[in-house]
Amino acid sequence: MKKSICIIGLGYIGLPTASILATKGHQIIGVDVNDNIINCVKEGHSPVCEPDLDLLIKAAVNSGNLTVHKTPSPADAFIICVPTPFLDNKEADLSFVEKAGESILPYLKKGDLVILESTVPPGTTAGLLAKVIAKSGLKVGEDIHVAFCPERVLPGRILIELVSNDRVVGGINPASAEKAREIYSSFVEGNIFLTDATTAEMSKLVENSYRDVNIAFANELRKICDFMGIDVWEVISLANRHPRVNILNPGPGVGGHCIAVDPWFIVQINPALTPLITAARNVNDSMPDYITGLINNRFKQEKPGDVTIAILGLTYKADVDDLRESPALNITRKLIAQGYNVKINEPHARIEKMGFSSTPLETIFNKAQAVILLVNHSIYKTINTESLLKQNPNCFILDTRGIWKK
Ligand code: SAJ
């Protein structure tokens, strides 16, 4: 059944969700405070680099089913997709969720549905959000239904995974979960699993904490293999031949606004019960200093000002334009602060806004005493490191992603 749906927050999740729902015939009111997002969408294109999102937005806007505004409007359902960063004490900053809940109060009526998609600590939907919605005077859970539905999509594959992945829908009561299921069943081809809101919130955090702990295991293996003078990528590749072993990849650290953030929302529940998740976060956060230390160690006899370093990649992961929480950016800034001559190649992100300029691959290796690969962008896989070494036998080549053969 077609609904009017107001989506608060048109970021990595909100905008693709709004566009997909619009192409399914729902009347979508997209709401964001960011003028650039509003203008981009009005013109029918995407403010972020995501395959096929441009086409989908154009189709959604041209269909007349997607309009964008700075304030909400009355609707059958409201989906909140605003950021939930962490504060200095690593606890969740829920101010955007609270503000979004307050912003829809004037428009709520009996029979409406409110869904939170932002990743939050367990208990937020049934607690903080339900309390804000109750200010409408409507009886939460009866007059108005409230649910939590986490996203689980990989940037770069968002449009595919929004449709194909299974979804977990958690209601503050069963009626709310059922009402929310109606929305998602209009575009999700994966299975939809119903549960309560707190279990749904925890399942999302657990997914990303699982990845963070496993990445930390790979990073710790990297350190001990370096100490032993053996190749960690060969060790992992051999160990993964075991039918039930799947060790992830070492890297320069964990970036992005999910995997590096979500585990802290579990720790904040009870730090004494979560030493492993905390330790994994600390191992991953130690990687930028570890990588910088390898470079400092190699050039400890030289003045940094005499050393030219070619950095390949600044984004938080391969083939995206997102620099948020990027360990590559963290390492690059450390090297610049230490006085090295740093040249950067970054093919996807617009780094000029950070005060950097990107040096073309054709020239970046000239006179470089070090080549540090920080992001495994596909374009770097074709670089021939053997010919690099033929031209510059003393060049220090540090591949922090294991894409170049030894
Ligand atoms: N990383 C490693 N080694 C690995 C895997 C990742 O060092 O083996 C690093 C990456 O370089 C990156 C960070 O970890 O810096 C996280 O990358 P990721 O690909 O594991 O996941 P994200 O951050 O892109 O997580 C996204 C999230 N969704 C959105 O941002 C919309 C998350 O909620 C999803 O669960 C996740 O994709 C996913 O894999 O589906």
XYZ file of C-alpha atoms and ligand atoms in Angstrom:
446
model
C 0.000 0.000 0.000
C 1.449 3.399 -0.970
C 2.253 5.711 1.914
C 3.463 9.226 2.498
C 6.828 8.952 4.210
C 8.920 11.762 5.674
C 12.646 10.922 5.825
C 14.720 13.014 8.213
C 18.402 13.032 7.206
C 19.440 12.561 3.562
C 22.938 11.151 4.068
C 24.518 7.847 3.045
C 21.417 5.951 4.151
C 18.549 8.438 4.126
C 18.939 9.572 0.527
C 19.202 6.109 -1.079
C 16.288 4.929 1.089
C 14.172 7.972 0.108
C 14.962 7.422 -3.573
C 14.157 3.707 -3.541
C 10.872 4.272 -1.681
C 9.909 7.022 -4.159
C 10.506 4.739 -7.141
C 8.237 2.194 -5.429
C 5.398 4.754 -5.608
C 5.411 6.129 -2.065
C 5.124 9.898 -1.619
C 8.479 10.829 -0.111
C 9.281 14.077 1.703
C 13.050 14.212 2.171
C 14.247 16.561 4.929
C 17.779 17.799 5.533
C 19.408 20.893 7.049
C 22.200 20.884 4.455
C 21.532 23.288 1.545
C 23.997 21.472 -0.704
C 22.113 18.186 -0.316
C 18.756 19.913 -0.931
C 20.053 21.670 -4.082
C 21.788 18.557 -5.462
C 18.673 16.430 -5.077
C 16.406 19.128 -6.529
C 18.651 19.126 -9.600
C 18.359 15.329 -9.698
C 21.882 14.324 -8.708
C 23.664 12.806 -5.737
C 25.789 14.857 -3.303
C 27.895 11.731 -2.603
C 29.789 9.322 -4.818
C 27.692 6.121 -4.835
C 27.220 3.943 -7.933
C 23.865 4.498 -9.682
C 22.520 6.814 -6.946
C 22.474 9.709 -9.424
C 20.201 7.787 -11.772
C 17.898 6.711 -8.945
C 17.545 10.248 -7.574
C 16.772 11.581 -11.057
C 14.092 8.916 -11.509
C 12.648 9.588 -8.063
C 12.504 13.372 -8.558
C 11.188 13.121 -12.125
C 8.434 10.765 -10.931
C 7.211 13.558 -8.649
C 7.350 11.128 -5.707
C 10.439 12.670 -4.090
C 10.542 16.284 -2.930
C 13.123 17.730 -0.535
C 12.666 20.359 2.144
C 14.347 21.817 5.210
C 11.395 21.059 7.496
C 9.159 17.981 7.928
C 5.514 17.693 6.833
C 2.619 15.486 7.955
C 3.023 11.886 6.713
C 1.912 8.328 7.443
C 5.430 7.380 8.479
C 8.625 9.148 9.557
C 12.078 7.557 9.128
C 14.978 9.137 11.059
C 18.428 8.631 9.510
C 20.613 11.213 11.229
C 24.261 10.839 12.372
C 25.137 9.365 15.759
C 28.829 10.169 16.292
C 30.580 9.520 19.583
C 31.594 12.134 22.126
C 35.106 12.572 23.557
C 34.227 10.031 26.251
C 33.345 7.579 23.432
C 29.664 7.651 24.422
C 27.018 8.147 21.717
C 26.001 11.703 20.838
C 22.222 11.317 20.518
C 21.526 15.015 20.117
C 20.755 14.665 16.385
C 18.273 11.859 17.100
C 16.617 13.920 19.830
C 16.412 17.006 17.562
C 14.964 14.927 14.726
C 12.325 13.500 17.097
C 11.425 16.986 18.297
C 11.237 18.282 14.707
C 8.430 15.874 13.727
C 6.290 16.384 16.871
C 4.051 19.095 15.323
C 3.201 16.825 12.396
C 2.376 13.558 14.216
C -1.187 12.237 14.240
C -2.940 9.088 15.464
C -2.001 6.053 13.378
C 1.422 7.372 12.336
C 4.648 5.342 12.500
C 8.117 6.556 13.531
C 11.165 4.478 12.566
C 14.731 5.127 13.696
C 17.487 3.830 11.380
C 20.469 5.621 12.914
C 22.823 3.281 14.788
C 22.279 3.891 18.523
C 23.078 2.332 21.913
C 20.562 -0.363 22.924
C 17.488 1.103 24.638
C 17.494 4.398 22.712
C 14.337 3.729 20.673
C 12.239 2.476 23.601
C 13.795 5.110 25.859
C 14.905 8.485 24.562
C 12.994 8.428 21.259
C 9.734 7.100 22.748
C 9.923 9.802 25.430
C 10.297 12.537 22.806
C 7.407 11.150 20.716
C 5.221 10.955 23.853
C 5.420 14.772 24.036
C 2.966 14.777 21.128
C 0.328 13.680 23.636
C -0.287 10.547 21.555
C -0.077 7.182 23.310
C 3.221 5.640 22.146
C 2.775 2.038 21.016
C -0.972 2.470 20.486
C -1.873 5.815 18.864
C 1.572 5.995 17.357
C 3.946 3.132 16.561
C 7.718 3.327 17.039
C 10.349 0.961 15.640
C 14.079 0.610 15.017
C 15.432 -0.749 11.752
C 19.221 -0.764 11.308
C 20.825 -0.378 7.910
C 23.499 -2.879 6.917
C 24.893 -1.723 3.618
C 28.397 -1.359 2.276
C 29.280 2.035 0.782
C 29.839 1.405 -2.901
C 27.094 -1.245 -2.922
C 24.377 0.658 -1.042
C 21.669 0.480 -3.693
C 22.197 -3.245 -4.218
C 22.332 -4.119 -0.539
C 19.430 -1.877 0.543
C 17.224 -4.156 -1.551
C 18.951 -7.533 -1.351
C 20.118 -7.703 2.288
C 17.952 -9.189 5.022
C 16.533 -6.585 7.401
C 15.922 -6.659 11.125
C 12.841 -4.697 12.245
C 12.483 -4.064 15.973
C 9.274 -2.566 17.420
C 8.734 -1.073 20.861
C 5.837 -3.523 20.738
C 4.794 -6.208 18.252
C 2.217 -3.915 16.599
C 4.962 -1.369 15.897
C 7.219 -4.035 14.364
C 4.373 -5.198 12.103
C 3.617 -1.617 10.981
C 7.299 -1.045 10.186
C 7.504 -4.305 8.271
C 4.877 -2.939 5.832
C 7.252 -0.138 4.841
C 10.289 -2.356 4.258
C 8.423 -5.145 2.507
C 7.616 -2.621 -0.256
C 11.284 -2.621 -1.413
C 13.340 -5.209 0.520
C 13.797 -8.485 -1.349
C 15.779 -10.049 1.506
C 14.115 -11.630 4.522
C 12.586 -9.328 7.151
C 13.077 -10.495 10.745
C 10.865 -9.007 13.459
C 12.043 -8.511 17.007
C 11.913 -5.888 19.765
C 13.644 -2.521 19.342
C 16.439 -3.121 21.872
C 17.404 -6.486 20.381
C 17.437 -4.891 16.917
C 19.669 -2.047 18.157
C 22.082 -4.555 19.732
C 22.164 -6.779 16.617
C 23.415 -3.857 14.537
C 26.171 -2.991 17.004
C 27.173 -6.654 17.211
C 27.564 -6.911 13.420
C 30.063 -4.079 13.294
C 31.816 -5.047 16.526
C 32.344 -8.520 15.083
C 34.170 -6.918 12.150
C 36.170 -4.589 14.371
C 37.382 -7.427 16.633
C 38.365 -9.511 13.608
C 40.178 -6.609 11.966
C 42.022 -6.049 15.266
C 43.064 -9.721 15.258
C 44.509 -9.249 11.736
C 46.294 -6.058 12.807
C 47.793 -7.743 15.877
C 49.003 -10.583 13.621
C 50.635 -7.956 11.431
C 52.603 -6.583 14.355
C 53.822 -9.968 15.583
C 54.674 -11.138 12.041
C 56.670 -7.946 11.450
C 58.510 -8.653 14.713
C 59.262 -12.167 13.475
C 60.252 -10.932 10.000
C 57.611 -13.027 8.200
C 54.873 -11.953 5.796
C 51.540 -11.573 7.600
C 49.538 -11.709 4.358
C 51.080 -15.068 3.493
C 50.367 -16.346 7.017
C 46.718 -15.219 6.821
C 46.253 -16.566 3.307
C 47.516 -19.986 4.435
C 45.519 -19.991 7.682
C 42.366 -19.062 5.727
C 42.727 -22.265 3.756
C 41.213 -23.889 6.847
C 37.524 -24.432 5.993
C 36.324 -22.606 9.082
C 38.886 -19.816 9.362
C 38.265 -16.377 7.850
C 40.799 -13.870 9.137
C 40.247 -10.366 7.760
C 42.943 -8.023 6.395
C 45.512 -5.992 8.307
C 45.459 -2.295 7.456
C 46.628 1.151 8.611
C 43.687 1.366 11.030
C 39.878 1.333 10.931
C 38.085 4.346 9.524
C 34.563 5.209 8.509
C 31.612 6.237 10.617
C 30.418 2.762 11.549
C 32.961 0.067 12.338
C 35.186 2.519 14.258
C 32.217 3.920 16.201
C 29.606 1.243 16.863
C 31.661 -0.980 19.225
C 31.899 1.931 21.687
C 28.099 1.910 21.959
C 28.311 -1.625 23.365
C 31.220 -0.779 25.664
C 29.300 2.163 27.143
C 26.628 -0.252 28.412
C 29.144 -1.833 30.812
C 32.904 -1.373 30.192
C 33.796 -3.972 32.827
C 32.012 -6.641 30.766
C 33.556 -5.663 27.426
C 37.370 -5.819 27.695
C 37.750 -7.658 24.356
C 35.729 -5.118 22.345
C 37.629 -2.303 24.077
C 41.009 -3.949 23.408
C 40.111 -4.442 19.729
C 39.222 -0.766 19.379
C 42.557 0.164 20.967
C 44.526 -2.200 18.689
C 42.870 -0.711 15.586
C 43.353 2.834 16.849
C 47.049 2.077 17.450
C 47.715 1.278 13.760
C 48.323 4.835 12.472
C 51.108 5.273 15.054
C 52.447 1.791 14.255
C 52.656 2.558 10.525
C 54.161 5.998 11.157
C 56.681 4.296 13.466
C 57.774 1.928 10.663
C 58.491 4.953 8.458
C 60.284 6.858 11.218
C 62.386 3.777 11.951
C 63.440 3.438 8.289
C 64.539 7.091 8.103
C 65.804 7.498 11.656
C 69.302 8.415 10.400
C 67.992 11.171 8.151
C 66.432 14.578 8.618
C 62.700 14.300 7.716
C 63.090 17.432 5.565
C 65.504 15.480 3.334
C 62.999 12.629 2.799
C 60.296 12.730 0.120
C 57.384 10.361 0.749
C 54.766 9.408 -1.859
C 51.416 8.610 -0.170
C 48.898 6.552 -2.140
C 45.329 7.027 -0.927
C 43.694 9.230 1.718
C 40.137 7.837 2.018
C 39.056 5.480 4.802
C 38.815 2.510 2.452
C 39.184 1.474 -1.177
C 37.281 3.101 -4.058
C 35.163 5.511 -1.988
C 35.432 9.312 -1.694
C 34.820 9.350 2.068
C 37.577 10.754 4.289
C 35.715 10.449 7.608
C 37.828 8.978 10.421
C 40.351 7.969 7.743
C 43.526 6.419 9.226
C 45.317 7.323 5.965
C 44.545 10.988 6.587
C 45.709 10.596 10.198
C 49.055 9.065 9.128
C 49.605 11.665 6.388
C 49.039 14.532 8.811
C 51.496 12.958 11.287
C 54.181 12.666 8.578
C 53.664 16.270 7.463
C 53.846 17.430 11.077
C 57.123 15.509 11.485
C 58.601 17.526 8.613
C 58.721 14.984 5.765
C 58.186 16.161 2.176
C 54.859 14.476 1.479
C 53.316 14.077 -1.991
C 49.808 12.570 -2.146
C 47.864 10.731 -4.818
C 44.115 10.376 -4.107
C 41.939 9.455 -7.117
C 38.468 9.499 -5.511
C 38.168 12.149 -2.800
C 38.345 15.903 -3.376
C 41.267 16.593 -1.036
C 41.716 20.234 -2.019
C 39.121 21.108 0.641
C 41.602 19.718 3.219
C 44.383 21.929 1.862
C 46.050 19.090 -0.072
C 46.609 18.642 -3.808
C 46.759 15.278 -5.565
C 49.959 14.460 -7.512
C 49.430 12.310 -10.611
C 50.682 8.730 -10.502
C 52.851 9.499 -13.530
C 55.060 11.836 -11.520
C 54.554 11.084 -7.832
C 57.311 8.449 -7.682
C 60.008 10.762 -9.103
C 62.683 11.300 -6.427
C 60.538 9.650 -3.739
C 62.556 7.868 -1.044
C 59.396 6.122 0.165
C 56.132 4.917 -1.387
C 53.447 4.277 1.239
C 50.242 2.622 0.044
C 47.557 3.487 2.607
C 44.385 2.691 0.629
C 43.881 -0.301 -1.665
C 42.163 1.689 -4.439
C 41.737 -0.618 -7.458
C 43.845 1.709 -9.631
C 46.911 0.971 -7.441
C 46.801 -2.738 -8.107
C 48.365 -2.187 -11.529
C 51.409 -0.330 -10.183
C 54.553 -2.324 -10.996
C 56.656 -2.100 -7.842
C 59.491 -4.066 -9.456
C 60.011 -1.361 -12.061
C 59.761 1.237 -9.290
C 62.635 -0.506 -7.486
C 64.658 -0.853 -10.712
C 64.513 2.948 -11.108
C 65.028 3.585 -7.392
C 66.627 0.551 -5.666
C 66.699 2.188 -2.239
C 63.061 3.223 -2.291
C 61.189 2.166 0.883
C 57.946 0.571 -0.325
C 55.372 0.058 2.446
C 52.126 -1.585 1.338
C 49.832 -1.388 4.384
C 47.073 -3.315 2.557
C 48.948 -6.289 1.117
C 47.877 -5.722 -2.492
C 51.362 -5.742 -4.018
C 53.179 -9.058 -4.127
C 56.319 -9.131 -2.015
N 39.194 -2.690 7.157
C 40.409 -3.335 7.420
N 40.507 -4.669 7.216
C 39.448 -5.408 6.765
C 38.212 -4.747 6.518
C 38.116 -3.389 6.713
O 41.392 -2.692 7.813
O 39.596 -6.604 6.588
C 39.074 -1.264 7.396
C 38.677 -0.499 6.158
O 39.832 -0.082 5.435
C 37.940 0.699 6.748
C 37.302 0.113 7.980
O 38.008 -1.074 8.299
O 38.847 1.707 7.140
C 35.826 -0.217 7.844
O 35.582 -0.645 6.518
P 34.422 -1.739 6.186
O 34.435 -1.973 4.737
O 34.620 -2.885 7.075
O 33.067 -1.157 6.635
P 32.417 0.292 6.520
O 32.983 1.259 7.505
O 32.331 0.743 5.114
O 31.012 -0.101 7.097
C 29.883 -0.024 6.304
C 28.806 0.412 7.277
N 27.647 0.874 6.548
C 27.667 2.179 6.137
O 28.605 2.901 6.338
C 26.444 2.653 5.458
C 28.454 -0.708 8.200
O 27.283 -0.359 8.965
C 28.223 -1.982 7.449
O 27.915 -3.030 8.370
C 29.488 -2.340 6.665
O 29.692 -1.280 5.699
C 29.340 -3.633 5.893
O 30.390 -4.280 5.725
O 28.243 -3.944 5.469
